[in-house]
Short mmCIF file of N, CA, C and O in Angstrom, two decimals:
data_model
loop_
_atom_site.label_atom_id
_atom_site.label_comp_id
_atom_site.label_asym_id
_atom_site.label_seq_id
_atom_site.Cartn_x
_atom_site.Cartn_y
_atom_site.Cartn_z
N MET A 1039 85.72 49.77 -52.91
CA MET A 1039 84.84 48.63 -52.98
C MET A 1039 84.24 48.28 -51.62
O MET A 1039 83.24 47.61 -51.56
N GLU A 1040 84.82 48.72 -50.53
CA GLU A 1040 84.31 48.38 -49.21
C GLU A 1040 82.90 48.89 -48.99
O GLU A 1040 82.10 48.24 -48.33
N HIS A 1041 82.57 50.05 -49.53
CA HIS A 1041 81.24 50.62 -49.29
C HIS A 1041 80.13 49.75 -49.89
O HIS A 1041 79.00 49.79 -49.44
N ALA A 1042 80.45 48.93 -50.89
CA ALA A 1042 79.44 48.08 -51.52
C ALA A 1042 78.95 47.00 -50.55
O ALA A 1042 77.82 46.56 -50.64
N THR A 1043 79.79 46.57 -49.61
CA THR A 1043 79.40 45.55 -48.66
C THR A 1043 78.96 46.15 -47.32
O THR A 1043 78.61 45.42 -46.41
N LYS A 1044 78.99 47.45 -47.20
CA LYS A 1044 78.65 48.10 -45.94
C LYS A 1044 77.18 47.91 -45.61
O LYS A 1044 76.81 47.71 -44.45
N TYR A 1045 76.31 47.95 -46.59
CA TYR A 1045 74.88 47.79 -46.38
C TYR A 1045 74.39 46.53 -47.10
O TYR A 1045 74.84 46.23 -48.20
N PRO A 1046 73.42 45.83 -46.50
CA PRO A 1046 72.86 44.67 -47.19
C PRO A 1046 71.94 45.12 -48.33
O PRO A 1046 71.52 46.27 -48.38
N HIS A 1047 71.64 44.19 -49.21
CA HIS A 1047 70.68 44.46 -50.29
C HIS A 1047 69.28 44.48 -49.66
O HIS A 1047 68.82 43.48 -49.12
N ILE A 1048 68.63 45.62 -49.72
CA ILE A 1048 67.31 45.78 -49.11
C ILE A 1048 66.25 45.72 -50.20
O ILE A 1048 66.39 46.37 -51.23
N VAL A 1049 65.20 44.94 -49.94
CA VAL A 1049 64.11 44.80 -50.90
C VAL A 1049 62.80 45.17 -50.21
O VAL A 1049 62.51 44.68 -49.12
N VAL A 1050 62.05 46.06 -50.86
CA VAL A 1050 60.66 46.32 -50.46
C VAL A 1050 59.84 45.55 -51.48
O VAL A 1050 59.82 45.89 -52.66
N HIS A 1051 59.20 44.48 -51.02
CA HIS A 1051 58.52 43.54 -51.90
C HIS A 1051 57.19 44.10 -52.42
O HIS A 1051 56.66 45.07 -51.87
N PRO A 1052 56.64 43.48 -53.46
CA PRO A 1052 55.36 43.95 -54.02
C PRO A 1052 54.26 43.94 -52.96
O PRO A 1052 54.30 43.15 -52.02
N PRO A 1053 53.28 44.81 -53.12
CA PRO A 1053 52.20 44.89 -52.13
C PRO A 1053 51.41 43.59 -52.04
O PRO A 1053 51.13 42.93 -53.04
N ALA A 1054 51.05 43.23 -50.81
CA ALA A 1054 50.16 42.10 -50.55
C ALA A 1054 48.72 42.56 -50.83
O ALA A 1054 48.48 43.72 -51.18
N LEU A 1055 47.77 41.67 -50.66
CA LEU A 1055 46.37 42.01 -50.92
C LEU A 1055 45.89 43.18 -50.06
O LEU A 1055 45.04 43.96 -50.48
N ASP A 1056 46.43 43.30 -48.85
CA ASP A 1056 46.01 44.40 -47.96
C ASP A 1056 46.82 45.67 -48.19
O ASP A 1056 46.64 46.66 -47.49
N GLY A 1057 47.76 45.66 -49.15
CA GLY A 1057 48.57 46.83 -49.46
C GLY A 1057 49.88 46.89 -48.70
O GLY A 1057 50.72 47.73 -48.98
N SER A 1058 50.06 46.01 -47.72
CA SER A 1058 51.32 46.01 -46.96
C SER A 1058 52.44 45.40 -47.80
O SER A 1058 52.18 44.66 -48.75
N ARG A 1059 53.67 45.75 -47.45
CA ARG A 1059 54.83 45.29 -48.21
C ARG A 1059 55.89 44.77 -47.25
O ARG A 1059 56.23 45.43 -46.26
N ARG A 1060 56.41 43.57 -47.54
CA ARG A 1060 57.50 43.02 -46.74
C ARG A 1060 58.78 43.78 -47.04
O ARG A 1060 59.01 44.20 -48.17
N VAL A 1061 59.62 43.91 -46.03
CA VAL A 1061 60.93 44.55 -46.18
C VAL A 1061 61.97 43.53 -45.71
O VAL A 1061 61.87 43.01 -44.60
N THR A 1062 62.93 43.24 -46.59
CA THR A 1062 63.97 42.29 -46.25
C THR A 1062 65.35 42.87 -46.52
O THR A 1062 65.50 43.77 -47.34
N ALA A 1063 66.34 42.33 -45.82
CA ALA A 1063 67.74 42.66 -46.06
C ALA A 1063 68.43 41.34 -46.36
O ALA A 1063 68.57 40.50 -45.48
N GLY A 1064 68.78 41.13 -47.61
CA GLY A 1064 69.27 39.82 -48.02
C GLY A 1064 68.14 38.83 -47.85
O GLY A 1064 67.02 39.06 -48.29
N ASP A 1065 68.39 37.75 -47.13
CA ASP A 1065 67.36 36.75 -46.86
C ASP A 1065 66.65 36.99 -45.54
O ASP A 1065 65.72 36.26 -45.18
N ALA A 1066 67.08 37.99 -44.79
CA ALA A 1066 66.52 38.24 -43.46
C ALA A 1066 65.32 39.18 -43.52
O ALA A 1066 65.41 40.27 -44.08
N PRO A 1067 64.18 38.77 -42.94
CA PRO A 1067 63.03 39.67 -42.88
C PRO A 1067 63.29 40.80 -41.88
O PRO A 1067 63.83 40.56 -40.80
N LEU A 1068 62.94 42.02 -42.27
CA LEU A 1068 63.09 43.16 -41.37
C LEU A 1068 61.76 43.61 -40.80
O LEU A 1068 61.69 44.12 -39.68
N GLY A 1069 60.68 43.46 -41.58
CA GLY A 1069 59.37 43.88 -41.09
C GLY A 1069 58.36 44.00 -42.20
O GLY A 1069 58.64 43.69 -43.36
N ILE A 1070 57.17 44.46 -41.81
CA ILE A 1070 56.07 44.68 -42.74
C ILE A 1070 55.73 46.17 -42.70
O ILE A 1070 55.55 46.74 -41.62
N ALA A 1071 55.65 46.78 -43.88
CA ALA A 1071 55.36 48.20 -43.98
C ALA A 1071 53.99 48.43 -44.61
O ALA A 1071 53.62 47.74 -45.55
N SER A 1072 53.26 49.39 -44.06
CA SER A 1072 51.97 49.78 -44.63
C SER A 1072 52.06 51.11 -45.37
O SER A 1072 51.14 51.49 -46.06
N HIS A 1073 53.16 51.83 -45.15
CA HIS A 1073 53.41 53.09 -45.86
C HIS A 1073 54.89 53.43 -45.75
O HIS A 1073 55.64 52.74 -45.05
N LEU A 1074 55.30 54.46 -46.43
CA LEU A 1074 56.71 54.83 -46.50
C LEU A 1074 57.32 55.07 -45.12
O LEU A 1074 58.45 54.67 -44.87
N ASP A 1075 56.57 55.68 -44.21
CA ASP A 1075 57.09 55.93 -42.86
C ASP A 1075 57.46 54.62 -42.16
O ASP A 1075 58.40 54.58 -41.37
N ASP A 1076 56.71 53.56 -42.44
CA ASP A 1076 57.04 52.26 -41.86
C ASP A 1076 58.38 51.76 -42.37
O ASP A 1076 59.16 51.20 -41.61
N VAL A 1077 58.65 51.94 -43.65
CA VAL A 1077 59.93 51.50 -44.22
C VAL A 1077 61.07 52.26 -43.53
O VAL A 1077 62.07 51.66 -43.13
N ILE A 1078 60.90 53.55 -43.36
CA ILE A 1078 61.92 54.37 -42.69
C ILE A 1078 62.15 53.87 -41.27
O ILE A 1078 63.29 53.72 -40.83
N GLU A 1079 61.07 53.58 -40.54
CA GLU A 1079 61.19 53.10 -39.16
C GLU A 1079 61.81 51.70 -39.10
O GLU A 1079 62.65 51.43 -38.24
N ILE A 1080 61.44 50.82 -40.01
CA ILE A 1080 62.03 49.47 -40.05
C ILE A 1080 63.53 49.57 -40.27
O ILE A 1080 64.31 48.88 -39.60
N LEU A 1081 63.95 50.42 -41.19
CA LEU A 1081 65.39 50.58 -41.44
C LEU A 1081 66.09 51.21 -40.25
O LEU A 1081 67.22 50.85 -39.92
N ARG A 1082 65.43 52.14 -39.58
CA ARG A 1082 66.02 52.77 -38.39
C ARG A 1082 66.25 51.71 -37.31
O ARG A 1082 67.31 51.65 -36.68
N MET A 1083 65.26 50.86 -37.10
CA MET A 1083 65.37 49.82 -36.07
C MET A 1083 66.45 48.79 -36.43
O MET A 1083 67.03 48.17 -35.54
N ALA A 1084 66.73 48.62 -37.71
CA ALA A 1084 67.78 47.70 -38.16
C ALA A 1084 69.14 48.40 -38.25
O ALA A 1084 70.10 47.84 -38.77
N ASP A 1085 69.20 49.63 -37.73
CA ASP A 1085 70.42 50.44 -37.75
C ASP A 1085 70.88 50.74 -39.17
O ASP A 1085 72.07 50.77 -39.47
N LEU A 1086 69.91 50.92 -40.07
CA LEU A 1086 70.21 51.25 -41.47
C LEU A 1086 69.60 52.60 -41.83
O LEU A 1086 69.26 52.85 -42.98
N ASP A 1087 69.46 53.48 -40.85
CA ASP A 1087 68.76 54.74 -41.07
C ASP A 1087 69.57 55.79 -41.82
O ASP A 1087 69.08 56.87 -42.08
N ARG A 1088 70.78 55.46 -42.22
CA ARG A 1088 71.56 56.42 -43.02
C ARG A 1088 71.21 56.32 -44.51
O ARG A 1088 71.70 57.08 -45.31
N ILE A 1089 70.37 55.36 -44.85
CA ILE A 1089 69.99 55.15 -46.25
C ILE A 1089 68.84 56.10 -46.60
O ILE A 1089 67.86 56.20 -45.87
N GLU A 1090 68.99 56.81 -47.71
CA GLU A 1090 67.91 57.66 -48.22
C GLU A 1090 66.87 56.75 -48.86
O GLU A 1090 67.07 56.26 -49.98
N VAL A 1091 65.78 56.53 -48.18
CA VAL A 1091 64.80 55.52 -48.58
C VAL A 1091 64.25 55.75 -49.99
O VAL A 1091 64.16 54.83 -50.79
N GLU A 1092 63.90 56.98 -50.32
CA GLU A 1092 63.26 57.24 -51.61
C GLU A 1092 64.23 57.34 -52.77
O GLU A 1092 63.81 57.24 -53.92
N GLU A 1093 65.51 57.54 -52.50
CA GLU A 1093 66.46 57.81 -53.59
C GLU A 1093 67.63 56.84 -53.66
O GLU A 1093 68.42 56.90 -54.59
N SER A 1094 67.75 55.93 -52.70
CA SER A 1094 68.93 55.08 -52.63
C SER A 1094 68.91 53.95 -53.65
O SER A 1094 67.87 53.33 -53.89
N ASP A 1095 70.07 53.68 -54.23
CA ASP A 1095 70.24 52.52 -55.11
C ASP A 1095 70.35 51.24 -54.29
O ASP A 1095 70.35 50.15 -54.84
N LEU A 1096 70.46 51.37 -52.96
CA LEU A 1096 70.60 50.20 -52.09
C LEU A 1096 69.25 49.52 -51.84
O LEU A 1096 69.21 48.41 -51.33
N ILE A 1097 68.16 50.19 -52.18
CA ILE A 1097 66.83 49.64 -51.95
C ILE A 1097 66.21 49.28 -53.29
O ILE A 1097 66.15 50.10 -54.20
N GLU A 1098 65.77 48.05 -53.40
CA GLU A 1098 65.07 47.59 -54.59
C GLU A 1098 63.57 47.60 -54.30
O GLU A 1098 63.09 46.90 -53.41
N TRP A 1099 62.85 48.44 -55.02
CA TRP A 1099 61.40 48.55 -54.87
C TRP A 1099 60.76 47.64 -55.91
O TRP A 1099 60.84 47.92 -57.10
N GLN A 1100 60.09 46.58 -55.45
CA GLN A 1100 59.44 45.66 -56.36
C GLN A 1100 57.94 45.93 -56.37
O GLN A 1100 57.34 46.15 -55.32
N GLY A 1101 57.33 45.91 -57.54
CA GLY A 1101 55.88 46.09 -57.63
C GLY A 1101 55.43 47.51 -57.38
O GLY A 1101 54.28 47.74 -57.02
N GLY A 1102 56.31 48.47 -57.55
CA GLY A 1102 55.98 49.89 -57.36
C GLY A 1102 57.00 50.56 -56.47
O GLY A 1102 57.70 49.91 -55.70
N GLY A 1103 57.08 51.86 -56.60
CA GLY A 1103 58.07 52.64 -55.87
C GLY A 1103 57.61 53.09 -54.50
O GLY A 1103 56.60 52.62 -53.98
N PRO A 1104 58.32 54.04 -53.92
CA PRO A 1104 58.03 54.52 -52.56
C PRO A 1104 56.66 55.18 -52.41
O PRO A 1104 56.16 55.29 -51.31
N ASP A 1105 56.06 55.59 -53.52
CA ASP A 1105 54.74 56.22 -53.45
C ASP A 1105 53.60 55.26 -53.76
O ASP A 1105 52.44 55.67 -53.81
N ASP A 1106 53.91 53.99 -53.97
CA ASP A 1106 52.90 53.01 -54.37
C ASP A 1106 52.48 52.15 -53.17
O ASP A 1106 53.16 51.20 -52.81
N TRP A 1107 51.36 52.51 -52.58
CA TRP A 1107 50.81 51.79 -51.44
C TRP A 1107 49.33 51.54 -51.70
O TRP A 1107 48.47 52.21 -51.17
N PRO A 1108 49.00 50.57 -52.53
CA PRO A 1108 47.59 50.30 -52.84
C PRO A 1108 46.84 49.87 -51.60
O PRO A 1108 47.40 49.25 -50.70
N GLY A 1109 45.58 50.21 -51.58
CA GLY A 1109 44.76 49.84 -50.43
C GLY A 1109 44.61 50.95 -49.43
O GLY A 1109 43.70 50.92 -48.60
N LEU A 1110 45.46 51.96 -49.45
CA LEU A 1110 45.37 53.04 -48.47
C LEU A 1110 44.08 53.84 -48.64
O LEU A 1110 43.44 54.21 -47.68
N SER A 1111 43.68 54.09 -49.88
CA SER A 1111 42.46 54.88 -50.09
C SER A 1111 41.22 54.14 -49.62
O SER A 1111 40.25 54.75 -49.20
N GLU A 1112 41.25 52.80 -49.63
CA GLU A 1112 40.11 52.02 -49.15
C GLU A 1112 39.90 52.24 -47.66
O GLU A 1112 38.79 52.26 -47.18
N HIS A 1113 40.98 52.42 -46.91
CA HIS A 1113 40.87 52.63 -45.47
C HIS A 1113 40.34 54.02 -45.14
O HIS A 1113 39.73 54.21 -44.11
N GLU A 1114 40.57 54.98 -46.01
CA GLU A 1114 40.11 56.34 -45.77
C GLU A 1114 38.60 56.47 -45.85
O GLU A 1114 38.02 57.37 -45.29
N GLU A 1115 37.95 55.53 -46.54
CA GLU A 1115 36.50 55.61 -46.71
C GLU A 1115 35.75 55.16 -45.47
O GLU A 1115 34.58 55.45 -45.32
N ASP A 1116 36.39 54.44 -44.57
CA ASP A 1116 35.72 53.93 -43.36
C ASP A 1116 35.25 55.04 -42.46
O ASP A 1116 35.76 56.05 -42.29
#
């Protein structure tokens, strides 16, 4: 049972209007991600880089999964 408390509950929140997504651990904000690499870097900076971002049950993806980053294609047209 100890491993269940080893990592906080991490949430990648639904995309904002600009496509960015908040990342939190419990009630604590960790950062804002614009793509999957940002989530990986945010977790690394929080010393949570042992978590498999795309496959972990420790991360709750709200409003879409690790491949859902709306707004990215709009930036490519510039």
